[in-house]
Amino acid sequence: MATVYFDEATRRFTQNDPPAVDAVTLDIADGEFLVLVGPSGCGKSTTLRMLAGLEPVDGGRILIDGHDQKGVRPRDRDVAMVFQSYALYPNMTAAENMAFALRNFGVSKADADARVAEAAKILELEPLLDRKPGAMSGGQRQRVAMGRAIVRNPKVFCMDEPLSNLDAKLRVSTRSQIAGLQRRLGITTCYVTHDQVEAMTMGHRVAVLKDGKLQQVDTPEALYDRPVNAFVASFIGSPAIYLAEAAVRDGHATVHGLDLPIPRETAARAGSTVTIGLRPEAWEVVPEHTAQSVAVHVDLVEVLGSESFVYGHPVAGDEKDRITVKLDERTKIALGDVVHVRPEVERTHFFHTESGESLRA
Amino acid sequence: MSTHLQVSQGDRHRTPLMSVAGYAAMIVVVLVIAVPLFWILITSFKERQDIYVRPAQYWPSPATTDNYRDTVTSIPFPAYFRNSLIITALLAAAKITLGVLSAYALSLLRFPGRNLVFLVVIAALMVPNQITVISNYALIAQLGWRNTFQGIVIPLAGVAFGTFLMRNQFLSLPGEIIEAARLDGAGPMKLLWRVVMPMSWPTLVAFSLITVVNEWNEYLWPFLMSDNEKTAPLQVGLTLLQNNEGGNNWGPVMAGTVLTVLPILILFLFLQRQMIKGLTAGAVKS
């Protein structure tokens, strides 16, 4: 068990291009499950690989348990990694795959076998121990890869999109298994994903990256409720938040005929325009048009059973301007309808139009 | 749309003419290889006066094994055979070891000047053997290594082809598995033996087979280096046999040729299965 500290860690692949990981400073507590999330190419995998020692650190430093890892070889870091492809040794059985690291680190055969048996029990791998990866399903291989990491009882787990090769159903069940396992073992974990549902459901805290820069690190709830900028607001949350540029007049933001009062301290920071953000649940369907509502032409209705989402564009606005409204199960709306929706003022996010920064106090 | 369909169907179902042409080409290739082998085999069983007759005899009648007895008795055949085995074994072992180790260093270990070293190795591939023969001969003769195994083996043990082949194989392995092994505490040699080599068997078998065949058939250098049965391989022995027989008694020479080809043929039959197994395993790997 260990703490991990990224101190302005930077990785440049080429001198002239912007860094793939740009001065990331991040503190991971002992036993914490931290999720690194961001779109493709944001540097999240590179950040993880720097921690594992598979990528050099070109600037800043990375500390594990307070020790600078500069020049420390991957095998000497006591970090176990689960790869996206699982990277199992095809010539070894599941048991040999799991015992490989233990034997390399000088654990006796009997001890290694005992630890493999224990891990196999936890992961329900016992019937598969004598099978080679080629004879296993994707989910089984994934569990062997997990087993290979946990038998080592390392200081840090690094997981690089370990669920992305599983089918949707298996992904959901494995998600909770991994989260549960991590809480049980209490090993500091750094988990990379591009899937914000994984990020929100698994981590104690979530770090959002964009273009190699850390945007925000916080609990999933805080990221959702108090995003520091428009990027985090749009990345976290599914379906995505509705963002629109609104003109500011007399302390009100006006867009599509809506007139949203801006809180006084927020208004002080806003310029002549402001970007408003409204999540699907921040809208309410009203029976008829009012000064506070906007008419939306329904383009798509997604019924998910317990809830449904309406996707539409403002009748007065552009078709590309997409508003998503969450409905409860009782409200029935058909494709092509025009509905009137009213935003809840207190759930409205305000962002600076140019910088995208949140205008919250 | 219809043109597309026609084109794609045309690709899949060849016209009868194209099939015929394809088979005809295959038959020509098979004949080019098979006819000389067939002729060697039947000649080795013919009596001396039946070898040069018109019209040619396409089947030995009467068949005799005298040629084989002559071959084994007129030259010290077992000694040449033993020498061939020793030279091939030493050279194959040296080339496979050097090839695998150098390829491993040039693909998976990081050190300054790695690409330069690889370029030099590739450049060595482009220098024909015959060019280095004279200087090598001068050097080896000066060392007093004529008619010794080290004189035959050491100058031939350099390897560029194997380095090239195995390096490409190692580079084609999934990087994440190599990284996983590094994180799992595997040192360089363990990484090679436990992880890299087991995933590279088909290529290694192919490389080994090519090497063994090449070394078994090595002629020019052993011929320059040795002239007696202490060290000369079978190929040189065959030349001596041909000289002994005065250049016109082809029966024993053909019999000697058959005996020389046989070990490689047997080896090929065994390893071929291994090779194909390995190749198909690679093809269906997820």
XYZ file of C-alpha atoms in Angstrom:
647
model
C 0.000 0.000 0.000
C 1.245 3.400 -0.869
C 0.534 6.973 -1.758
C 1.222 8.232 -5.271
C 2.130 11.792 -6.089
C 2.473 13.260 -9.561
C 4.492 16.442 -9.237
C 4.122 18.419 -12.470
C 4.825 15.184 -14.345
C 5.358 15.839 -18.046
C 5.853 13.570 -21.049
C 6.930 14.846 -24.448
C 7.052 12.408 -27.360
C 8.639 14.976 -29.656
C 10.347 18.213 -28.771
C 8.225 20.438 -31.018
C 4.754 19.128 -30.288
C 2.813 20.003 -27.171
C 3.462 17.484 -24.367
C 1.279 14.368 -24.244
C 1.111 14.817 -20.481
C 1.479 18.411 -19.410
C 2.616 19.157 -15.847
C 0.063 16.926 -14.179
C -0.041 17.346 -10.418
C -2.116 14.745 -8.676
C -2.145 13.273 -5.206
C -3.484 9.745 -4.767
C -4.071 8.705 -1.179
C -3.152 5.334 0.282
C -5.823 2.819 -0.675
C -7.627 5.225 -2.953
C -9.270 4.216 -6.228
C -8.537 7.045 -8.632
C -9.955 7.017 -12.128
C -8.238 8.881 -14.953
C -10.778 9.746 -17.600
C -10.792 11.770 -20.780
C -11.334 11.549 -24.519
C -8.979 9.601 -26.820
C -5.513 11.067 -26.959
C -5.868 13.086 -23.764
C -2.797 11.465 -22.206
C -4.503 9.300 -19.612
C -2.823 6.043 -20.667
C 0.530 7.795 -20.938
C 0.088 9.139 -17.404
C -0.583 5.623 -16.158
C 2.379 4.184 -18.060
C 4.623 6.848 -16.553
C 3.537 5.682 -13.130
C 4.303 2.061 -14.055
C 7.704 3.053 -15.416
C 6.883 2.122 -19.000
C 7.235 5.729 -20.177
C 9.975 8.102 -19.099
C 9.109 11.255 -17.173
C 10.481 14.197 -19.165
C 9.686 16.856 -16.597
C 8.571 16.917 -12.984
C 8.549 13.713 -10.988
C 6.423 10.852 -9.766
C 6.627 9.690 -6.176
C 5.448 6.365 -4.813
C 5.332 6.352 -1.025
C 7.342 9.568 -1.069
C 10.183 8.125 -3.148
C 11.034 9.686 -6.480
C 10.742 6.968 -9.138
C 13.224 8.534 -11.538
C 15.483 5.788 -12.878
C 13.602 3.060 -11.017
C 12.917 0.122 -13.339
C 9.309 -1.044 -13.801
C 9.993 -4.303 -11.980
C 11.485 -2.480 -8.997
C 8.463 -0.201 -8.503
C 6.171 -2.868 -7.061
C 3.430 -1.816 -9.443
C 1.104 -4.357 -11.061
C -0.652 -3.523 -14.277
C -3.743 -4.836 -16.004
C -3.565 -4.109 -19.708
C -6.366 -3.429 -22.139
C -5.360 -6.490 -24.167
C -4.744 -8.403 -20.877
C -1.275 -9.254 -22.222
C -1.384 -12.809 -20.856
C 1.519 -15.091 -21.724
C -0.017 -17.373 -24.367
C 2.360 -20.249 -23.643
C 1.525 -20.439 -19.936
C -1.564 -21.724 -18.150
C -3.655 -19.385 -16.026
C -1.853 -20.598 -12.904
C 1.569 -20.100 -14.507
C 0.568 -16.652 -15.707
C -0.329 -15.660 -12.171
C 2.681 -17.282 -10.552
C 5.198 -15.898 -13.058
C 5.847 -12.622 -11.243
C 5.941 -14.282 -7.825
C 8.551 -16.791 -8.952
C 10.581 -13.984 -10.557
C 10.586 -12.103 -7.296
C 11.914 -15.151 -5.475
C 8.726 -16.416 -3.821
C 8.961 -20.150 -3.131
C 6.924 -22.528 -5.269
C 4.694 -23.507 -2.346
C 3.987 -19.891 -1.364
C 3.332 -18.910 -4.963
C 0.904 -21.807 -5.394
C -0.912 -20.833 -2.216
C -1.263 -17.230 -3.324
C -2.438 -18.251 -6.787
C -5.010 -20.563 -5.225
C -6.259 -17.751 -3.006
C -6.540 -15.305 -5.895
C -8.225 -17.958 -8.021
C -10.797 -18.435 -5.276
C -11.541 -14.717 -5.068
C -11.881 -14.431 -8.849
C -13.659 -17.788 -9.325
C -10.865 -18.978 -11.561
C -10.305 -22.364 -9.931
C -11.632 -24.500 -12.805
C -9.519 -22.543 -15.303
C -6.123 -22.732 -13.637
C -4.767 -25.363 -16.032
C -6.062 -23.675 -19.168
C -4.031 -21.541 -21.490
C -5.325 -18.098 -22.521
C -6.152 -19.350 -26.015
C -8.815 -21.635 -24.545
C -10.524 -18.954 -22.477
C -13.246 -16.413 -23.163
C -12.590 -12.683 -22.991
C -14.107 -12.404 -19.532
C -12.027 -15.296 -18.221
C -8.846 -13.803 -19.640
C -9.727 -10.523 -17.998
C -10.061 -12.272 -14.643
C -6.719 -14.027 -15.101
C -5.144 -10.641 -15.838
C -6.700 -9.318 -12.623
C -5.455 -12.396 -10.786
C -1.945 -11.852 -12.085
C -2.029 -8.371 -10.587
C -3.555 -9.234 -7.223
C -1.337 -12.224 -6.379
C 1.581 -9.827 -6.247
C -0.064 -7.737 -3.530
C 1.675 -4.689 -5.009
C 1.901 -1.148 -3.721
C -0.084 0.185 -6.660
C -2.483 -1.266 -9.220
C -2.438 0.294 -12.652
C -5.375 -0.593 -14.872
C -5.492 0.508 -18.478
C -9.058 0.211 -19.774
C -9.355 -3.385 -18.548
C -13.049 -3.624 -19.416
C -13.055 -2.222 -22.911
C -12.815 -5.622 -24.617
C -15.785 -7.115 -22.768
C -19.384 -7.121 -23.921
C -21.745 -4.601 -22.340
C -23.353 -6.930 -19.828
C -20.110 -8.452 -18.624
C -18.623 -4.985 -18.363
C -21.306 -3.897 -15.911
C -20.860 -6.924 -13.648
C -17.044 -6.836 -13.831
C -17.122 -3.127 -13.049
C -18.665 -3.723 -9.666
C -16.431 -6.749 -9.059
C -13.284 -4.719 -9.598
C -14.524 -1.848 -7.455
C -15.506 -4.293 -4.696
C -12.187 -6.132 -4.946
C -10.227 -2.906 -4.711
C -12.117 -1.819 -1.587
C -11.541 -5.230 -0.046
C -7.819 -5.339 -0.791
C -7.308 -1.646 -0.085
C -4.557 -1.295 -2.666
C -3.963 2.141 -4.149
C -5.351 1.971 -7.674
C -5.010 4.132 -10.716
C -7.598 3.211 -13.341
C -7.756 4.565 -16.867
C -10.950 4.642 -18.875
C -12.606 6.685 -21.582
C -16.005 5.560 -20.358
C -17.450 8.141 -18.021
C -19.940 5.651 -16.573
C -17.018 3.523 -15.381
C -15.342 6.620 -14.036
C -18.408 7.748 -12.124
C -19.295 4.355 -10.668
C -15.900 2.945 -9.726
C -13.610 5.624 -8.388
C -13.358 7.340 -5.047
C -12.200 10.305 -7.055
C -12.081 10.992 -10.768
C -9.404 12.972 -12.591
C -10.496 14.464 -15.906
C -7.771 15.053 -18.491
C -7.873 16.957 -21.739
C -4.935 17.503 -24.103
C -2.538 16.251 -21.452
C -3.721 18.766 -18.886
C -5.527 17.889 -15.710
C -8.896 19.639 -15.675
C -10.393 18.620 -12.353
C -9.970 15.966 -9.684
C -12.894 15.373 -7.418
C -15.486 12.904 -6.280
C -17.909 11.773 -8.984
C -20.765 13.764 -7.418
C -18.712 16.941 -7.236
C -17.614 16.562 -10.862
C -21.209 16.223 -11.907
C -22.618 18.975 -9.718
C -19.752 21.458 -9.733
C -17.672 21.075 -12.915
C -14.853 23.615 -13.043
C -15.278 24.222 -16.737
C -17.506 23.543 -19.709
C -15.303 20.627 -20.875
C -15.721 18.709 -17.628
C -19.437 19.526 -17.627
C -19.820 18.161 -21.143
C -17.595 15.116 -20.615
C -19.185 13.951 -17.377
C -22.837 13.005 -17.501
C -24.805 10.875 -19.913
C -26.722 12.043 -21.847
C -24.560 15.105 -22.134
C -25.282 18.515 -20.691
C -26.869 21.159 -22.939
C -24.476 24.065 -23.471
C -25.488 27.288 -25.176
C -24.119 30.766 -25.468
C -26.453 33.367 -23.994
C -26.418 37.149 -24.110
C -26.171 38.844 -20.727
C -28.557 41.741 -20.096
C -29.443 43.290 -16.738
C -28.228 40.279 -14.819
C -30.156 37.884 -17.034
C -28.942 35.383 -19.613
C -31.127 35.282 -22.694
C -31.186 32.415 -25.164
C -34.005 31.062 -27.368
C -36.391 33.516 -25.716
C -35.507 32.222 -22.269
C -34.670 34.720 -19.598
C -32.530 33.133 -16.880
C -31.574 35.228 -13.856
C -27.841 35.015 -13.127
C -26.853 34.907 -9.447
C -25.364 38.242 -8.410
C -21.793 37.059 -7.672
C -21.761 35.063 -10.919
C -23.000 38.006 -12.946
C -20.096 40.089 -11.684
C -17.671 37.692 -13.389
C -19.587 37.306 -16.637
C -18.855 39.352 -19.732
C -21.387 40.386 -22.341
C -22.124 36.722 -23.009
C -22.130 33.612 -20.886
C -22.313 29.870 -21.629
C -25.188 28.244 -19.832
C -25.215 24.550 -19.042
C -28.349 22.544 -18.324
C -28.341 18.835 -17.584
C -31.242 16.662 -18.796
C -32.787 16.570 -15.325
C -32.632 20.360 -14.975
C -35.510 20.723 -17.431
C -39.154 20.399 -16.594
C -41.947 19.861 -19.099
C -44.681 22.458 -18.769
C -48.129 22.272 -20.368
C -47.930 25.569 -22.257
C -45.529 28.271 -23.261
C -44.471 30.768 -20.600
C -41.830 33.472 -20.459
C -39.514 30.998 -18.720
C -39.966 28.102 -21.136
C -38.668 27.180 -24.528
C -40.491 25.278 -27.268
C -38.585 22.176 -28.343
C -39.181 20.120 -31.464
C -38.717 16.448 -30.547
C -36.178 14.662 -32.777
C -35.696 11.468 -30.812
C -37.220 9.728 -27.802
C -35.192 7.132 -25.884
C -37.260 4.977 -23.574
C -35.055 3.112 -21.113
C -37.801 1.626 -18.964
C -37.599 3.488 -15.692
C -36.857 6.768 -17.402
C -36.740 8.245 -20.832
C -34.907 11.006 -22.616
C -36.175 13.405 -25.210
C -33.714 14.881 -27.666
C -34.840 17.926 -29.578
C -33.919 21.312 -30.878
C -35.441 24.691 -29.984
C -38.178 25.609 -32.448
C -36.695 29.089 -32.646
C -33.094 27.871 -32.866
C -30.726 25.850 -34.958
C -31.320 22.127 -35.599
C -27.829 21.333 -34.415
C -28.595 22.901 -31.055
C -29.557 19.814 -29.150
C -31.478 19.922 -25.879
C -31.842 16.732 -23.855
C -34.658 16.451 -21.367
C -35.094 13.686 -18.846
C -38.681 12.569 -18.405
C -40.230 10.494 -15.693
C -42.016 7.334 -16.756
C -45.464 8.920 -16.713
C -44.861 11.614 -19.295
C -45.495 10.354 -22.801
C -44.078 12.282 -25.700
C -43.999 11.266 -29.342
C -41.516 11.954 -32.101
C -42.247 15.195 -33.931
C -44.163 16.759 -31.013
C -43.398 20.247 -29.846
C -42.975 20.373 -26.075
C -42.458 23.303 -23.762
C -39.664 22.854 -21.270
C -38.577 25.124 -18.444
C -35.107 25.096 -16.898
C -34.664 25.079 -13.133
C -32.772 28.245 -12.446
C -30.895 26.909 -9.425
C -29.567 23.943 -11.440
C -28.199 26.086 -14.227
C -24.408 26.142 -14.716
C -22.754 29.313 -15.935
C -19.389 29.253 -17.750
C -17.206 31.976 -19.170
C -17.809 31.975 -22.929
C -14.159 32.337 -23.940
C -12.247 30.412 -21.288
C -14.989 27.915 -20.468
C -14.242 28.348 -16.747
C -17.096 27.991 -14.335
C -18.398 31.314 -13.019
C -19.446 29.763 -9.739
C -18.148 31.515 -6.649
C -23.779 -1.683 -59.220
C -23.977 -4.586 -61.646
C -20.427 -3.935 -62.806
C -19.281 -4.192 -59.200
C -20.980 -7.532 -58.818
C -19.428 -8.856 -61.970
C -15.986 -7.739 -60.915
C -16.225 -9.284 -57.466
C -17.602 -12.527 -58.872
C -14.859 -12.584 -61.434
C -12.358 -12.313 -58.587
C -13.847 -15.184 -56.688
C -14.572 -17.631 -59.492
C -11.712 -17.752 -61.930
C -12.453 -18.535 -65.492
C -11.596 -22.124 -66.522
C -8.801 -20.769 -68.708
C -7.153 -19.072 -65.728
C -7.435 -22.246 -63.660
C -5.840 -24.271 -66.423
C -3.026 -21.730 -66.746
C -2.538 -21.785 -62.969
C -2.299 -25.579 -62.855
C -0.028 -25.640 -65.883
C 2.350 -23.225 -64.152
C 2.318 -25.377 -61.017
C 3.028 -28.498 -63.043
C 5.993 -26.792 -64.725
C 7.409 -25.810 -61.333
C 6.935 -29.308 -59.936
C 8.605 -30.846 -62.996
C 11.588 -28.487 -62.762
C 12.147 -29.723 -59.218
C 11.036 -33.336 -59.531
C 12.589 -34.477 -62.841
C 16.251 -34.051 -61.770
C 15.504 -35.718 -58.424
C 13.789 -38.597 -60.185
C 16.696 -38.932 -62.595
C 19.216 -38.984 -59.738
C 17.215 -41.657 -57.961
C 16.785 -44.018 -60.915
C 20.359 -43.538 -62.093
C 21.587 -44.575 -58.655
C 19.899 -47.949 -59.152
C 21.068 -48.532 -62.741
C 23.932 -50.681 -63.849
C 26.843 -48.818 -65.368
C 26.125 -49.715 -68.974
C 22.441 -48.702 -68.628
C 23.203 -45.101 -67.677
C 24.261 -43.922 -71.133
C 21.876 -45.634 -73.527
C 19.581 -44.536 -76.261
C 16.665 -44.429 -75.959
C 16.961 -43.415 -72.311
C 15.783 -45.891 -69.665
C 13.147 -44.365 -67.473
C 13.185 -47.209 -65.003
C 16.264 -49.167 -63.841
C 16.167 -52.616 -65.344
C 17.750 -54.587 -63.918
C 17.851 -52.620 -60.684
C 20.992 -52.896 -58.618
C 22.266 -51.588 -55.311
C 25.907 -52.006 -56.332
C 26.295 -48.274 -56.768
C 25.465 -47.759 -53.101
C 28.008 -50.375 -52.055
C 30.617 -48.754 -54.308
C 29.947 -45.305 -52.854
C 30.326 -46.431 -49.273
C 33.476 -48.447 -49.982
C 35.375 -46.407 -52.585
C 35.453 -43.294 -50.402
C 35.403 -43.130 -46.579
C 31.710 -42.321 -46.692
C 30.998 -42.698 -42.937
C 33.822 -40.266 -42.139
C 32.459 -37.646 -44.537
C 28.979 -38.202 -43.186
C 30.241 -37.729 -39.615
C 32.073 -34.544 -40.659
C 28.940 -33.196 -42.301
C 26.974 -33.869 -39.136
C 29.592 -32.158 -36.969
C 29.924 -29.123 -39.219
C 26.166 -28.722 -39.669
C 25.484 -29.141 -35.962
C 28.179 -26.662 -34.931
C 27.203 -24.103 -37.543
C 23.474 -24.409 -36.972
C 23.946 -24.106 -33.212
C 26.199 -21.076 -33.610
C 23.961 -19.369 -36.150
C 20.732 -19.985 -34.263
C 22.222 -18.818 -30.968
C 23.817 -15.741 -32.486
C 20.763 -14.974 -34.593
C 18.335 -15.179 -31.688
C 20.528 -13.272 -29.245
C 21.472 -10.500 -31.659
C 17.891 -10.153 -32.878
C 16.714 -9.943 -29.270
C 19.215 -7.232 -28.459
C 18.388 -5.306 -31.614
C 14.643 -5.466 -31.101
C 13.805 -5.497 -27.402
C 16.797 -4.181 -25.478
C 17.490 -0.459 -25.489
C 21.038 0.782 -25.976
C 22.650 3.664 -27.839
C 23.593 2.943 -31.455
C 21.120 0.103 -31.770
C 19.830 1.125 -35.183
C 23.357 1.677 -36.469
C 24.346 -1.853 -35.460
C 21.281 -3.182 -37.238
C 22.190 -1.255 -40.381
C 25.675 -2.767 -40.320
C 24.163 -6.242 -39.998
C 21.861 -5.582 -42.946
C 24.795 -4.269 -44.951
C 26.597 -7.563 -44.247
C 23.697 -9.373 -45.935
C 24.513 -7.537 -49.136
C 28.152 -8.679 -49.354
C 28.387 -11.918 -51.354
C 30.301 -14.754 -49.680
C 32.616 -15.154 -52.628
C 34.100 -11.704 -52.060
C 35.324 -12.508 -48.553
C 36.598 -15.972 -49.458
C 40.119 -14.908 -50.466
C 40.861 -12.771 -47.434
C 39.267 -15.349 -45.142
C 41.367 -18.065 -46.727
C 44.573 -16.083 -46.198
C 43.714 -15.471 -42.565
C 42.660 -19.021 -41.738
C 45.634 -20.572 -43.565
C 47.950 -18.245 -41.642
C 46.406 -19.445 -38.382
C 47.171 -23.011 -39.466
C 43.503 -23.925 -39.358
C 43.334 -25.714 -42.703
C 41.851 -29.174 -42.321
C 40.388 -28.327 -38.923
C 36.751 -27.976 -37.885
C 37.286 -24.512 -36.417
C 38.756 -23.434 -39.754
C 35.565 -24.492 -41.509
C 33.063 -23.402 -38.887
C 34.237 -20.069 -37.496
C 34.371 -18.039 -40.742
C 30.893 -19.311 -41.660
C 29.311 -18.680 -38.258
C 28.522 -15.021 -38.864
C 24.818 -14.443 -39.208
C 22.890 -11.608 -40.799
C 19.856 -13.330 -42.247
C 18.880 -14.873 -38.904
C 19.262 -11.563 -37.112
C 17.045 -9.916 -39.672
C 14.394 -12.639 -39.614
C 14.223 -13.062 -35.851
C 14.329 -9.320 -35.180
C 11.269 -8.801 -37.343
C 9.581 -11.674 -35.552
C 10.357 -10.202 -32.123
C 9.162 -6.762 -33.199
C 5.869 -8.258 -34.316
C 5.119 -9.571 -30.811
C 2.525 -7.583 -28.863
C 4.348 -4.877 -26.915
C 1.999 -5.149 -23.958
C 3.087 -8.739 -23.259
C 6.721 -7.669 -23.189
C 5.817 -4.793 -20.873
C 3.772 -7.116 -18.678
C 6.786 -9.407 -18.330
C 9.023 -6.465 -17.447
C 6.545 -5.382 -14.749
C 6.394 -8.994 -13.578
C 10.071 -8.821 -12.788
C 11.431 -10.829 -15.706
C 15.090 -9.991 -16.374
C 16.428 -9.911 -19.942
C 17.251 -13.629 -20.186
C 14.037 -14.748 -18.521
C 12.067 -12.438 -20.809
C 13.737 -14.102 -23.777
C 13.340 -17.712 -22.664
C 9.989 -17.696 -20.944
C 8.067 -15.087 -22.920
C 9.642 -14.107 -26.240
C 10.891 -17.496 -27.490
C 7.742 -19.511 -26.765
C 5.782 -17.018 -28.876
C 8.307 -17.252 -31.712
C 8.582 -21.028 -32.303
C 7.238 -21.127 -35.873
C 9.712 -18.507 -37.054
C 12.528 -20.157 -35.140
C 11.715 -23.558 -36.649
C 11.676 -22.027 -40.131
C 14.938 -20.230 -39.496
C 16.534 -23.380 -38.053
C 15.420 -25.478 -40.986
C 16.768 -23.000 -43.505
C 20.029 -22.810 -41.570
C 20.460 -26.576 -41.325
C 19.760 -27.059 -45.035
C 22.158 -24.258 -45.968
C 24.953 -25.527 -43.744
C 24.497 -29.111 -44.869
C 24.787 -27.955 -48.475
C 27.760 -25.635 -47.816
C 30.337 -26.429 -50.466
C 32.756 -23.699 -51.492
C 34.331 -22.892 -48.129
C 34.700 -26.463 -46.821
C 36.130 -27.415 -50.236
C 38.804 -24.716 -49.885
C 39.489 -25.516 -46.258
C 39.761 -29.279 -46.256
C 40.937 -32.004 -48.567
C 40.860 -35.128 -46.442
C 38.359 -37.286 -44.644
C 39.342 -35.935 -41.232
C 37.293 -32.780 -41.703
C 35.778 -32.638 -45.206
C 31.978 -32.883 -45.362
C 29.936 -35.098 -47.667
C 29.665 -32.433 -50.367
C 33.439 -32.382 -50.730
C 33.462 -36.193 -50.521
C 31.095 -36.332 -53.490
C 33.546 -34.283 -55.527
C 36.347 -36.669 -54.591
C 34.077 -39.564 -55.518
C 33.408 -38.010 -58.893
C 37.156 -37.533 -59.425
C 37.872 -41.122 -58.329
C 35.391 -42.490 -60.814
C 37.098 -40.597 -63.622
C 34.129 -38.374 -64.278
C 32.026 -40.858 -66.241
C 30.750 -43.407 -63.743
C 27.642 -41.618 -62.583
C 26.048 -44.516 -60.723
C 28.037 -44.244 -57.481
C 27.955 -40.420 -57.668
C 24.173 -40.450 -57.933
C 23.955 -42.987 -55.112
C 26.163 -40.734 -52.991
C 23.929 -37.795 -53.852
C 20.825 -39.687 -52.749
C 22.514 -40.614 -49.459
C 23.515 -36.986 -48.961
C 20.026 -35.644 -49.589
C 18.297 -38.220 -47.415
C 19.028 -36.802 -43.913
C 17.788 -33.345 -44.890
C 14.695 -34.809 -46.484
C 13.867 -36.708 -43.308
C 14.475 -33.635 -41.163
C 12.229 -31.608 -43.430
C 9.437 -34.157 -43.187
C 9.533 -33.922 -39.392
C 9.880 -30.167 -39.027
C 7.458 -29.372 -41.817
C 4.579 -30.492 -39.625
C 5.886 -28.290 -36.796
C 6.211 -25.357 -39.130
C 2.719 -25.653 -40.534
C 1.261 -26.138 -37.059
C 3.019 -23.018 -35.902
C 1.970 -21.011 -38.922
C -1.710 -21.886 -38.619
C -1.635 -21.240 -34.863
C -0.337 -17.774 -35.652
C -3.005 -17.222 -38.266
C -5.966 -17.873 -35.999
C -4.568 -16.169 -32.913
C -6.977 -13.517 -31.715
